[in-house]
Coordinates of C-alpha atoms in Angstrom, one line a residue:
M1285 CA -0.1 0.0 0.0
A1286 CA 1.2 3.7 -0.6
S1287 CA 2.1 5.7 2.2
T1288 CA -0.6 8.4 3.0
E1289 CA 1.9 10.9 4.8
A1290 CA 1.1 14.2 3.3
Q1291 CA 3.3 16.8 1.4
M1292 CA 2.0 20.3 2.1
G1293 CA 2.7 23.3 0.2
Y1294 CA 1.6 26.6 -1.3
A1295 CA 1.1 27.4 -5.0
P1296 CA 1.6 31.0 -6.1
I1297 CA -1.5 31.6 -8.4
G1298 CA -1.5 35.5 -9.2
D1299 CA -2.2 37.2 -5.8
L1300 CA -3.6 33.8 -4.2
R1301 CA -1.5 31.4 -2.3
M1302 CA -3.2 28.2 -2.7
Y1303 CA -2.5 25.7 0.0
Y1304 CA -2.6 22.0 -1.2
E1305 CA -1.6 18.5 0.3
I1306 CA -0.3 15.5 -1.6
H1307 CA -1.2 12.0 -0.2
G1308 CA -0.1 8.6 -1.5
A1309 CA 1.3 7.9 -5.1
G1310 CA 0.2 6.6 -8.4
R1311 CA -1.9 8.3 -11.1
P1312 CA -3.0 11.9 -10.0
L1313 CA -6.6 12.6 -8.7
V1314 CA -7.4 16.2 -7.7
V1315 CA -10.1 16.5 -5.3
L1316 CA -12.1 19.5 -4.7
H1317 CA -13.9 20.2 -1.5
G1318 CA -17.4 21.7 -1.0
A1319 CA -18.5 25.0 0.4
Y1320 CA -16.7 26.0 3.8
M1321 CA -14.8 22.8 3.9
T1322 CA -11.1 22.1 4.5
V1323 CA -8.8 19.1 3.5
D1324 CA -9.4 17.3 6.8
M1325 CA -13.2 17.5 6.3
W1326 CA -12.6 14.5 3.5
G1327 CA -12.4 12.3 6.4
P1328 CA -11.5 8.7 5.5
L1329 CA -12.3 9.0 1.8
L1330 CA -9.0 10.8 1.3
P1331 CA -6.6 8.2 2.7
G1332 CA -8.6 5.5 1.2
L1333 CA -8.2 7.0 -2.4
A1334 CA -4.6 7.6 -1.5
Q1335 CA -4.0 3.9 -1.3
T1336 CA -3.9 3.6 -5.0
R1337 CA -3.2 6.9 -6.4
Q1338 CA -1.6 10.4 -5.7
V1339 CA -4.2 12.5 -4.2
I1340 CA -3.8 16.3 -4.7
A1341 CA -6.3 18.1 -2.3
P1342 CA -6.2 22.0 -2.5
E1343 CA -8.2 24.5 -0.4
Q1344 CA -9.8 27.1 -2.6
Q1345 CA -9.9 31.0 -2.2
A1346 CA -10.7 31.9 1.5
H1347 CA -11.0 28.3 2.6
G1348 CA -8.9 26.6 5.1
H1349 CA -5.0 27.6 4.8
T1350 CA -5.7 29.6 1.7
G1351 CA -6.2 33.2 2.5
D1352 CA -8.8 35.3 0.8
V1353 CA -7.9 37.9 -2.0
D1354 CA -9.9 41.0 -3.4
R1355 CA -12.0 39.3 -5.7
P1356 CA -15.4 37.5 -5.7
I1357 CA -15.5 33.7 -5.3
T1358 CA -16.8 31.9 -8.4
Y1359 CA -16.8 28.6 -9.9
E1360 CA -15.1 29.8 -13.0
Q1361 CA -12.2 31.4 -11.1
M1362 CA -11.8 28.5 -8.8
A1363 CA -11.6 26.3 -11.9
D1364 CA -9.0 28.7 -13.3
D1365 CA -7.0 28.4 -9.9
T1366 CA -7.3 24.7 -9.9
A1367 CA -5.8 24.6 -13.5
A1368 CA -2.9 26.6 -12.5
L1369 CA -2.3 24.4 -9.5
I1370 CA -2.3 21.3 -11.8
R1371 CA 0.4 23.1 -14.1
H1372 CA 2.2 24.3 -11.0
L1373 CA 2.8 20.8 -10.2
E1374 CA 3.9 19.7 -13.6
L1375 CA 0.9 17.4 -14.2
E1376 CA 0.0 16.9 -17.8
T1377 CA -3.5 15.5 -16.9
A1378 CA -5.3 14.4 -13.8
D1379 CA -8.5 12.7 -12.7
V1380 CA -10.8 15.0 -10.8
L1381 CA -13.4 14.7 -8.1
G1382 CA -15.4 17.5 -6.8
F1383 CA -18.0 17.4 -4.1
S1384 CA -20.8 20.1 -3.9
M1385 CA -19.1 23.4 -4.7
G1386 CA -16.2 21.3 -5.8
G1387 CA -18.2 19.3 -8.2
C1388 CA -19.3 22.8 -9.9
V1389 CA -15.6 23.7 -10.0
A1390 CA -14.8 20.2 -11.4
L1391 CA -17.3 20.8 -14.2
Q1392 CA -15.9 24.2 -15.1
L1393 CA -12.3 22.8 -15.0
A1394 CA -13.5 20.2 -17.7
I1395 CA -15.1 22.8 -19.8
R1396 CA -12.5 25.4 -19.4
H1397 CA -9.3 23.2 -19.2
P1398 CA -10.4 19.9 -21.0
A1399 CA -6.7 18.9 -21.7
L1400 CA -6.3 18.5 -17.9
V1401 CA -9.0 16.5 -17.1
R1402 CA -8.9 12.6 -17.9
R1403 CA -11.8 11.3 -15.9
L1404 CA -14.3 13.4 -13.9
V1405 CA -16.4 12.5 -10.7
V1406 CA -19.3 15.1 -10.0
A1407 CA -20.7 14.3 -6.5
S1408 CA -23.8 16.3 -5.1
A1409 CA -23.5 19.0 -7.9
S1410 CA -24.6 19.9 -11.1
F1411 CA -24.7 22.5 -14.1
S1412 CA -27.7 24.5 -13.2
S1413 CA -28.8 26.2 -10.1
D1414 CA -32.2 25.1 -10.4
A1415 CA -30.7 21.4 -9.9
M1416 CA -31.2 22.2 -6.1
P1417 CA -34.6 21.9 -4.5
Q1418 CA -36.5 25.2 -3.9
E1419 CA -36.2 24.9 -0.1
A1420 CA -32.4 24.9 -0.5
L1421 CA -32.5 28.1 -2.7
D1422 CA -34.7 29.6 -0.3
V1423 CA -32.2 29.2 2.8
F1424 CA -29.1 30.6 1.2
P1425 CA -30.0 34.1 1.3
T1426 CA -30.7 33.7 5.2
I1427 CA -27.2 32.4 6.1
T1428 CA -25.2 34.4 8.5
P1429 CA -21.8 34.0 10.3
E1430 CA -23.9 33.5 13.3
L1431 CA -25.5 30.4 12.0
F1432 CA -22.0 28.6 12.2
A1433 CA -21.2 29.3 15.7
G1434 CA -19.9 26.3 17.7
T1435 CA -19.9 24.1 14.7
P1436 CA -17.1 22.0 13.0
I1437 CA -17.0 24.5 10.0
E1438 CA -16.5 27.4 12.3
E1439 CA -13.8 25.5 14.3
A1440 CA -11.9 24.4 11.2
Y1441 CA -11.9 27.9 10.0
Q1442 CA -10.7 29.3 13.2
R1443 CA -7.9 26.6 13.3
T1444 CA -6.7 26.9 9.7
A1445 CA -7.3 30.5 8.2
P1446 CA -4.5 32.8 8.0
N1447 CA -7.0 35.6 9.2
P1448 CA -9.5 33.8 11.4
A1449 CA -11.4 37.2 11.8
D1450 CA -12.2 37.1 8.1
F1451 CA -14.9 34.6 8.5
P1452 CA -17.8 37.0 8.0
T1453 CA -16.3 38.0 4.5
L1454 CA -16.3 34.3 3.4
V1455 CA -19.8 33.8 4.5
A1456 CA -20.7 37.1 2.5
K1457 CA -18.8 35.9 -0.6
M1458 CA -20.2 32.5 -0.4
T1459 CA -23.9 33.8 0.1
E1460 CA -23.2 35.8 -2.9
L1461 CA -22.1 32.7 -5.0
D1462 CA -24.9 30.5 -3.5
T1463 CA -27.7 33.0 -4.6
A1464 CA -26.3 33.7 -8.1
T1465 CA -28.5 32.0 -10.8
F1466 CA -26.5 30.0 -13.3
S1467 CA -27.3 27.6 -16.2
W1468 CA -24.3 26.4 -18.2
P1469 CA -25.0 25.6 -21.8
E1470 CA -25.9 21.9 -22.3
E1471 CA -23.8 21.9 -25.4
D1472 CA -20.8 22.6 -23.1
I1473 CA -22.1 19.7 -20.8
R1474 CA -22.4 17.5 -23.6
A1475 CA -18.9 18.4 -25.2
I1476 CA -16.9 17.5 -22.1
A1477 CA -14.0 15.1 -23.1
A1478 CA -13.9 13.3 -19.8
P1479 CA -16.0 10.2 -19.0
T1480 CA -18.1 11.3 -16.0
L1481 CA -19.4 9.6 -12.9
I1482 CA -22.4 11.5 -11.5
M1483 CA -22.9 10.7 -7.9
L1484 CA -25.6 12.0 -5.4
G1485 CA -27.6 10.9 -2.4
D1486 CA -31.3 9.9 -2.7
S1487 CA -32.2 12.6 -0.5
D1488 CA -29.4 15.0 -1.7
G1489 CA -29.2 18.8 -2.5
I1490 CA -29.6 17.9 -6.0
R1491 CA -32.8 16.8 -7.5
L1492 CA -33.1 13.2 -8.9
E1493 CA -34.6 14.4 -12.0
H1494 CA -32.0 16.8 -12.7
A1495 CA -29.2 14.2 -12.2
V1496 CA -31.0 11.9 -14.7
A1497 CA -31.0 14.7 -17.2
F1498 CA -27.2 15.4 -16.5
F1499 CA -26.6 11.7 -17.1
K1500 CA -28.5 12.0 -20.4
L1501 CA -26.4 14.9 -21.5
R1502 CA -23.2 12.8 -20.6
G1503 CA -24.3 9.9 -23.0
G1504 CA -26.5 8.0 -20.4
G1505 CA -30.1 6.8 -20.2
V1506 CA -29.6 4.2 -23.0
M1507 CA -30.3 0.5 -22.8
G1508 CA -26.8 -0.8 -22.5
D1509 CA -27.7 -4.4 -23.6
L1510 CA -28.4 -3.2 -27.1
A1511 CA -26.5 0.2 -27.5
G1512 CA -23.8 -0.6 -25.2
L1513 CA -22.8 0.9 -21.9
P1514 CA -22.0 4.6 -21.9
D1515 CA -18.5 5.8 -20.8
S1516 CA -20.3 7.9 -18.1
Q1517 CA -22.2 6.6 -15.2
L1518 CA -24.9 7.6 -12.5
A1519 CA -24.9 6.3 -9.0
V1520 CA -27.6 7.1 -6.3
L1521 CA -26.6 6.2 -2.7
P1522 CA -29.6 5.2 -0.8
G1523 CA -30.5 6.8 2.6
T1524 CA -27.9 9.6 1.9
S1525 CA -28.5 13.1 2.3
H1526 CA -25.9 16.1 1.3
F1527 CA -24.3 17.0 4.6
A1528 CA -26.6 16.5 7.4
P1529 CA -27.7 15.2 9.9
P1530 CA -24.2 13.8 10.9
G1531 CA -23.5 10.4 9.6
S1532 CA -26.1 10.7 6.7
G1533 CA -24.1 12.9 4.2
L1534 CA -22.5 11.6 1.1
L1535 CA -19.0 12.0 2.6
D1536 CA -20.3 9.7 5.4
R1537 CA -20.3 6.8 3.0
P1538 CA -16.7 6.3 2.4
D1539 CA -16.9 2.5 2.0
W1540 CA -19.4 2.7 -0.8
L1541 CA -17.4 5.8 -2.4
L1542 CA -14.3 3.7 -2.3
A1543 CA -15.9 0.6 -4.0
M1544 CA -17.3 2.8 -6.9
I1545 CA -14.6 5.7 -7.5
P1546 CA -11.3 3.9 -8.0
R1547 CA -13.2 1.4 -10.3
F1548 CA -14.6 4.0 -12.5
L1549 CA -11.2 5.9 -12.5
D1550 CA -9.3 2.5 -13.4
A1551 CA -11.6 1.6 -16.2

């Protein structure tokens, strides 16, 4: 088994100093975290993946060890930052796994920098803001820094951020991102070169009908017996939410994820 002892560093990307960790050895896999997350919030999934590959885990603008800079947080900018990190590490290509916000970043990475992405895993994310249930869209404008008081998210930020007092700025920028309507062109989703594994829980923050529509844009929805299996795949995890309550979120299912993700990446 590969060592999972981490290498840690900062990549100079314009004004941004992007923190990243590298675990394990083998074919590179870039893992992109969700909103407000840090590297350690990947839990046992990260060392599990690092048993068979080199896992590169960055922290995006204003998240974790990566300080904020004077610009909004957008999916497109985070994708460009991630592309710059891949080039900084002198990787010709990488597999990419993104969860939630990171799933949207992974999609934009595959659209904007297709030569860098070999295979793509999009977990609990999609290409349109209306993929989320209306109740989730209604909650986003009400989020305040006080909502996170005493939570693991606040604790992780206070422990890792270069400027712990900046948490309200992060919340403001994330609220702006989460309340912005977007719908990326279907032709861009169809044109993604990387085979794609779409993953979500059956009670996730992405509507099931939208996940099926996403899958069809990636070549799915055919009868494999007659047409052959498509390059892309769809996985719906039973009894699984997005993040809460504790123990029920997608990342709380490492055994299931580790049974599916490496198999897809190694196909």
